[in-house]
Short mmCIF file of C-alpha atoms in Angstrom, two decimals:
data_model
loop_
_atom_site.label_atom_id
_atom_site.label_comp_id
_atom_site.label_asym_id
_atom_site.label_seq_id
_atom_site.Cartn_x
_atom_site.Cartn_y
_atom_site.Cartn_z
CA UNK A 1 6.98 8.13 18.44
CA UNK A 2 6.81 4.57 18.56
CA UNK A 3 8.15 2.52 15.44
CA UNK A 4 8.08 -1.26 14.93
CA UNK A 5 10.07 -3.39 12.90
CA UNK A 6 11.24 -7.10 12.29
CA UNK A 7 14.43 -8.14 11.12
CA UNK A 8 15.89 -10.68 9.30
CA UNK A 9 19.65 -10.59 10.15
CA UNK A 10 21.68 -10.01 13.42
CA UNK A 11 20.38 -7.18 15.40
CA UNK A 12 23.44 -6.64 17.73
CA UNK A 13 22.42 -4.39 20.96
CA UNK A 14 25.63 -2.51 20.26
CA UNK A 15 25.08 -2.07 17.02
CA UNK A 16 21.26 -1.10 17.41
CA UNK A 17 22.34 1.05 20.57
CA UNK A 18 24.78 2.97 18.20
CA UNK A 19 22.39 3.55 15.33
CA UNK A 20 20.01 4.78 17.60
CA UNK A 21 21.94 7.84 18.87
CA UNK A 22 22.93 8.80 15.46
CA UNK A 23 19.84 8.54 13.98
CA UNK A 24 17.50 10.28 17.04
CA UNK A 25 20.84 12.83 17.36
CA UNK A 26 21.27 11.81 21.38
CA UNK A 27 23.89 10.89 23.29
CA UNK A 28 24.38 7.41 23.57
CA UNK A 29 23.89 7.51 27.28
CA UNK A 30 20.27 8.21 26.35
CA UNK A 31 19.86 4.82 24.61
CA UNK A 32 18.56 1.83 25.86
CA UNK A 33 18.72 -1.48 24.22
CA UNK A 34 16.91 -4.38 26.29
CA UNK A 35 15.16 -7.66 25.83
CA UNK A 36 11.15 -7.14 26.23
CA UNK A 37 11.05 -9.24 29.09
CA UNK A 38 14.42 -7.24 30.76
CA UNK A 39 12.73 -5.32 33.43
CA UNK A 40 15.71 -4.58 36.37
CA UNK A 41 18.66 -3.58 34.16
CA UNK A 42 17.39 -1.30 31.79
CA UNK A 43 18.03 2.47 31.55
CA UNK A 44 15.50 3.67 33.28
CA UNK A 45 16.50 7.53 32.00
CA UNK A 46 16.38 6.75 28.16
CA UNK A 47 15.03 8.95 25.95
CA UNK A 48 15.54 6.91 23.16
CA UNK A 49 14.42 2.88 24.03
CA UNK A 50 14.69 -0.05 21.81
CA UNK A 51 12.91 -3.50 23.23
CA UNK A 52 13.57 -6.52 21.09
CA UNK A 53 12.08 -10.39 20.87
CA UNK A 54 14.51 -12.95 19.28
CA UNK A 55 12.74 -14.75 16.61
CA UNK A 56 12.34 -17.82 14.76
CA UNK A 57 11.48 -18.25 11.49
CA UNK A 58 12.40 -16.19 8.71
CA UNK A 59 12.69 -13.72 10.79
CA UNK A 60 14.91 -12.98 13.69
CA UNK A 61 14.04 -10.09 15.74
CA UNK A 62 11.31 -8.18 16.60
CA UNK A 63 11.88 -4.47 17.81
CA UNK A 64 10.22 -1.79 19.83
CA UNK A 65 11.64 1.21 19.18
CA UNK A 66 10.24 4.40 21.17
CA UNK A 67 11.60 8.36 21.29
CA UNK A 68 10.58 9.91 24.12
CA UNK A 69 8.16 13.69 23.24
CA UNK A 70 11.75 15.92 24.85
CA UNK A 71 13.51 14.32 21.85
CA UNK A 72 13.95 16.65 18.84
CA UNK A 73 14.91 14.67 16.27
CA UNK A 74 11.37 12.03 15.54
CA UNK A 75 12.87 10.46 11.76
CA UNK A 76 9.97 9.16 9.36
CA UNK A 77 9.30 5.45 10.33
CA UNK A 78 10.52 5.30 6.73
CA UNK A 79 13.09 6.67 6.87
CA UNK A 80 14.42 4.85 10.13
CA UNK A 81 14.09 1.97 8.60
CA UNK A 82 16.28 2.23 5.63
CA UNK A 83 19.08 3.79 7.34
CA UNK A 84 18.59 1.06 9.87
CA UNK A 85 18.54 -1.72 7.05
CA UNK A 86 21.86 0.02 6.12
CA UNK A 87 23.25 0.12 10.27
CA UNK A 88 22.17 -4.01 10.44
CA UNK A 89 23.29 -4.96 7.14
CA UNK A 90 19.77 -7.04 7.05
CA UNK A 91 16.40 -6.84 5.76
CA UNK A 92 13.92 -4.16 7.87
CA UNK A 93 10.09 -4.86 7.66
CA UNK A 94 7.83 -2.49 8.66
CA UNK A 95 3.53 -2.02 8.66
CA UNK A 96 1.98 -0.82 5.90
CA UNK A 97 -0.86 0.04 4.87
CA UNK A 98 -4.59 -0.86 7.44
CA UNK A 99 -3.59 -5.11 5.71
CA UNK A 100 -2.21 -6.58 8.48
CA UNK A 101 -0.29 -9.52 6.89
CA UNK A 102 1.38 -6.27 4.43
CA UNK A 103 5.04 -5.51 5.60
CA UNK A 104 7.22 -3.13 3.59
CA UNK A 105 11.11 -4.44 2.92
CA UNK A 106 13.76 -2.55 3.44
CA UNK A 107 16.88 -4.09 2.26
CA UNK A 108 20.68 -2.86 2.79
CA UNK A 109 20.37 -2.22 -0.96
CA UNK A 110 18.67 0.57 0.02
CA UNK A 111 15.98 -0.86 -2.71
CA UNK A 112 11.99 -1.66 -0.98
CA UNK A 113 9.53 -3.99 -1.96
CA UNK A 114 6.24 -5.72 -0.56
CA UNK A 115 6.22 -9.00 1.88
CA UNK A 116 3.38 -11.36 3.07
CA UNK A 117 3.86 -12.58 6.54
CA UNK A 118 2.32 -15.08 8.60
CA UNK A 119 3.17 -15.49 12.19
CA UNK A 120 3.68 -18.65 13.21
CA UNK A 121 1.45 -21.66 14.98
CA UNK A 122 2.01 -22.14 18.13
CA UNK A 123 4.08 -20.97 21.55
CA UNK A 124 7.30 -19.86 19.66
CA UNK A 125 7.34 -16.45 18.79
CA UNK A 126 7.95 -16.24 15.11
CA UNK A 127 7.25 -15.20 11.42
CA UNK A 128 7.24 -16.30 7.85
CA UNK A 129 7.61 -14.39 4.78
CA UNK A 130 5.85 -16.43 2.07
CA UNK A 131 5.57 -13.84 -0.44
CA UNK A 132 7.41 -10.79 -2.15
CA UNK A 133 6.31 -8.93 -5.13
CA UNK A 134 10.69 -8.38 -6.02
CA UNK A 135 13.13 -11.54 -4.89
CA UNK A 136 15.47 -11.58 -2.30
CA UNK A 137 18.22 -14.30 -1.72
CA UNK A 138 17.18 -13.73 1.99
CA UNK A 139 13.57 -15.82 1.47
CA UNK A 140 13.91 -17.78 -1.23
CA UNK A 141 10.91 -19.41 -0.77
CA UNK A 142 8.68 -17.06 -0.64
CA UNK A 143 6.31 -16.92 -4.10
CA UNK A 144 7.45 -13.54 -5.82
CA UNK A 145 3.94 -11.61 -8.18
CA UNK A 146 2.72 -8.58 -7.83
CA UNK A 147 0.12 -8.27 -5.14
CA UNK A 148 -3.03 -6.66 -6.20
CA UNK A 149 -4.35 -6.02 -2.16
CA UNK A 150 -1.07 -3.53 -2.09
CA UNK A 151 -2.49 -1.59 -5.31
CA UNK A 152 -5.84 -1.44 -3.65
CA UNK A 153 -5.07 -0.10 -0.56
CA UNK A 154 -2.47 2.25 -1.58
CA UNK A 155 -4.54 5.74 -0.55
CA UNK A 156 -5.07 8.20 -3.01
CA UNK A 157 -6.75 11.50 -3.09
CA UNK A 158 -10.48 11.54 -4.59
CA UNK A 159 -11.62 15.21 -4.03
CA UNK A 160 -14.76 15.06 -6.54
CA UNK A 161 -15.84 12.42 -4.45
CA UNK A 162 -15.30 14.27 -1.46
CA UNK A 163 -16.56 17.94 -2.53
CA UNK A 164 -19.73 15.98 -3.52
CA UNK A 165 -20.64 14.06 -0.36
CA UNK A 166 -18.92 16.75 1.91
CA UNK A 167 -21.26 17.62 5.13
CA UNK A 168 -22.36 20.47 3.43
CA UNK A 169 -23.97 19.25 0.60
CA UNK A 170 -26.34 16.75 2.31
CA UNK A 171 -25.80 14.15 -0.29
CA UNK A 172 -25.14 10.52 1.72
CA UNK A 173 -26.40 7.86 -0.45
CA UNK A 174 -23.28 5.42 0.87
CA UNK A 175 -23.24 3.29 -1.84
CA UNK A 176 -23.13 5.80 -4.23
CA UNK A 177 -20.55 7.25 -2.73
CA UNK A 178 -18.02 4.03 -2.76
CA UNK A 179 -18.33 4.06 -6.52
CA UNK A 180 -17.85 7.27 -7.94
CA UNK A 181 -14.78 7.32 -5.32
CA UNK A 182 -12.99 3.39 -6.34
CA UNK A 183 -14.06 5.16 -10.23
CA UNK A 184 -11.97 8.42 -8.99
CA UNK A 185 -9.53 6.78 -7.13
CA UNK A 186 -8.15 4.99 -10.69
CA UNK A 187 -8.08 8.06 -12.53
CA UNK A 188 -5.78 9.07 -9.77
CA UNK A 189 -4.20 5.91 -9.91
CA UNK A 190 -3.24 6.75 -13.66
CA UNK A 191 -1.95 10.16 -13.07
CA UNK A 192 0.58 8.59 -10.45
CA UNK A 193 1.69 6.13 -13.05
CA UNK A 194 0.04 3.36 -10.52
CA UNK A 195 1.66 3.39 -7.03
CA UNK A 196 2.82 2.06 -4.77
CA UNK A 197 4.60 -0.41 -7.34
CA UNK A 198 3.86 0.15 -11.07
CA UNK A 199 1.63 -2.62 -11.96
CA UNK A 200 -2.57 -2.82 -12.11
CA UNK A 201 -3.97 -5.78 -13.31
CA UNK A 202 -6.19 -6.36 -16.15
CA UNK A 203 -8.91 -8.09 -13.51
CA UNK A 204 -8.16 -4.95 -11.56
CA UNK A 205 -9.35 -2.61 -14.18
CA UNK A 206 -12.04 -4.60 -15.48
CA UNK A 207 -13.79 -4.64 -12.12
CA UNK A 208 -13.02 -0.93 -11.82
CA UNK A 209 -15.36 -0.23 -15.53
CA UNK A 210 -18.07 -2.24 -13.87
CA UNK A 211 -18.38 -0.79 -11.08
CA UNK A 212 -18.48 2.66 -13.47
CA UNK A 213 -21.58 0.95 -14.77
CA UNK A 214 -22.97 0.32 -11.38
CA UNK A 215 -22.06 3.75 -10.84
CA UNK A 216 -24.27 4.56 -13.85
CA UNK A 217 -27.58 3.18 -12.20
CA UNK A 218 -27.09 4.35 -8.94
CA UNK A 219 -27.49 7.63 -10.52
CA UNK A 220 -30.42 6.83 -11.83
CA UNK A 221 -31.66 6.06 -7.91
CA UNK A 222 -30.94 10.14 -7.21
CA UNK A 223 -33.06 12.95 -7.25
CA UNK A 224 -32.76 16.92 -7.23
CA UNK A 225 -29.96 18.49 -5.75
CA UNK A 226 -28.58 15.22 -4.97
CA UNK A 227 -28.65 14.08 -8.35
CA UNK A 228 -27.00 17.20 -9.71
CA UNK A 229 -24.28 17.18 -7.13
CA UNK A 230 -23.25 14.00 -8.41
CA UNK A 231 -23.50 14.40 -11.79
CA UNK A 232 -21.57 16.87 -12.29
CA UNK A 233 -18.47 14.87 -10.25
CA UNK A 234 -18.77 12.29 -11.88
CA UNK A 235 -18.83 14.15 -15.56
CA UNK A 236 -15.22 16.34 -13.82
CA UNK A 237 -13.85 12.62 -13.13
CA UNK A 238 -15.01 11.12 -16.59
CA UNK A 239 -13.20 13.91 -18.06
CA UNK A 240 -9.97 12.90 -16.03
CA UNK A 241 -10.19 9.07 -17.15
CA UNK A 242 -10.79 10.73 -20.83
CA UNK A 243 -7.56 12.86 -20.68
CA UNK A 244 -5.78 9.90 -19.14
CA UNK A 245 -7.10 7.09 -21.41
CA UNK A 246 -6.40 5.94 -25.13
CA UNK A 247 -9.39 4.32 -27.91
CA UNK A 248 -8.33 1.28 -28.54
CA UNK A 249 -12.27 -0.11 -29.13
CA UNK A 250 -11.62 -2.48 -25.51
CA UNK A 251 -8.61 -4.62 -28.00
CA UNK A 252 -5.72 -3.90 -25.02
CA UNK A 253 -8.37 -5.16 -22.16
CA UNK A 254 -9.65 -8.43 -23.80
CA UNK A 255 -6.40 -9.24 -25.15
CA UNK A 256 -5.37 -9.23 -21.60
CA UNK A 257 -8.59 -10.52 -20.56
CA UNK A 258 -8.72 -13.61 -23.05
CA UNK A 259 -12.36 -12.46 -24.19
CA UNK A 260 -13.91 -11.77 -27.23
CA UNK A 261 -13.64 -8.19 -29.10
CA UNK A 262 -17.47 -8.19 -29.53
CA UNK A 263 -17.99 -8.45 -26.01
CA UNK A 264 -16.29 -4.91 -25.09
CA UNK A 265 -17.98 -3.24 -28.55
CA UNK A 266 -21.13 -3.29 -27.34
CA UNK A 267 -20.03 -2.28 -23.95
CA UNK A 268 -20.03 2.23 -23.12
CA UNK A 269 -17.49 3.88 -24.02
CA UNK A 270 -15.18 3.93 -20.86
CA UNK A 271 -14.82 0.10 -21.95
CA UNK A 272 -13.57 1.24 -25.22
CA UNK A 273 -10.37 3.06 -23.36
CA UNK A 274 -7.11 1.91 -21.86
CA UNK A 275 -4.31 3.50 -19.93
CA UNK A 276 -1.65 4.91 -22.52
CA UNK A 277 0.88 2.91 -20.55
CA UNK A 278 -0.61 -0.38 -19.73
CA UNK A 279 -0.19 -1.38 -16.00
CA UNK A 280 -0.61 -4.66 -16.31
CA UNK A 281 2.58 -5.49 -18.91
CA UNK A 282 5.03 -4.02 -16.07
CA UNK A 283 5.54 -6.07 -13.09
CA UNK A 284 7.87 -5.65 -10.20
CA UNK A 285 9.85 -8.74 -11.06
#
């Protein structure tokens, strides 16, 4: 299994070697920690290896850790990152989701947050941390704010959509499928208390309601069994939405968006409902 980490602190090779032996439950002589450009002095019989590169900018080292197939103890990526941060007494960043500029940050204090990271231009290897969801003293110049793209990219279950658009169903309208999936993902977000950072903006909630309106229009173009299958799925998702929201006449949303109350009162029923706990009032800061 391969792991990729960025470190903001002292990644001493001896400390790394001892840590990896413990983490992978192997003998220290089965661990090799070497610079990425070192080829001659390596332990080629090692079953756990760590190539490191010294960086410039906000981060000090890039680590590529590999546990061979015969190593029985292969920790999960987040587990290894969390324990590595404690061992090095330094923040450790890992790739997260599908967004290349987002990293999950594990701190020596046992907490975690998200960072926006950009590679430095030019021939020098390095990175800058230009955004954080929670403040960190190690990155004092980073802008602290919630990350909408993290909330959007978080994987969520959509069983009703999956059933309606399964290969057996014969329903193939990708636009309708996308709209139904986004509507169901909103319900899954509410049920899971707005992962991963317990935050969701009013603007994003408004986009979901607008997509629900587009979904109603899209279903009108379906016919026969396709329309029935998608309609049944929508009925189930709508019922879940009602169970996870309360009717406030659209007041919470219009207040957050600073729009006129009458604007939503003339809109369909789902515009009149708000999450039981407003996610845009609860940030990570």
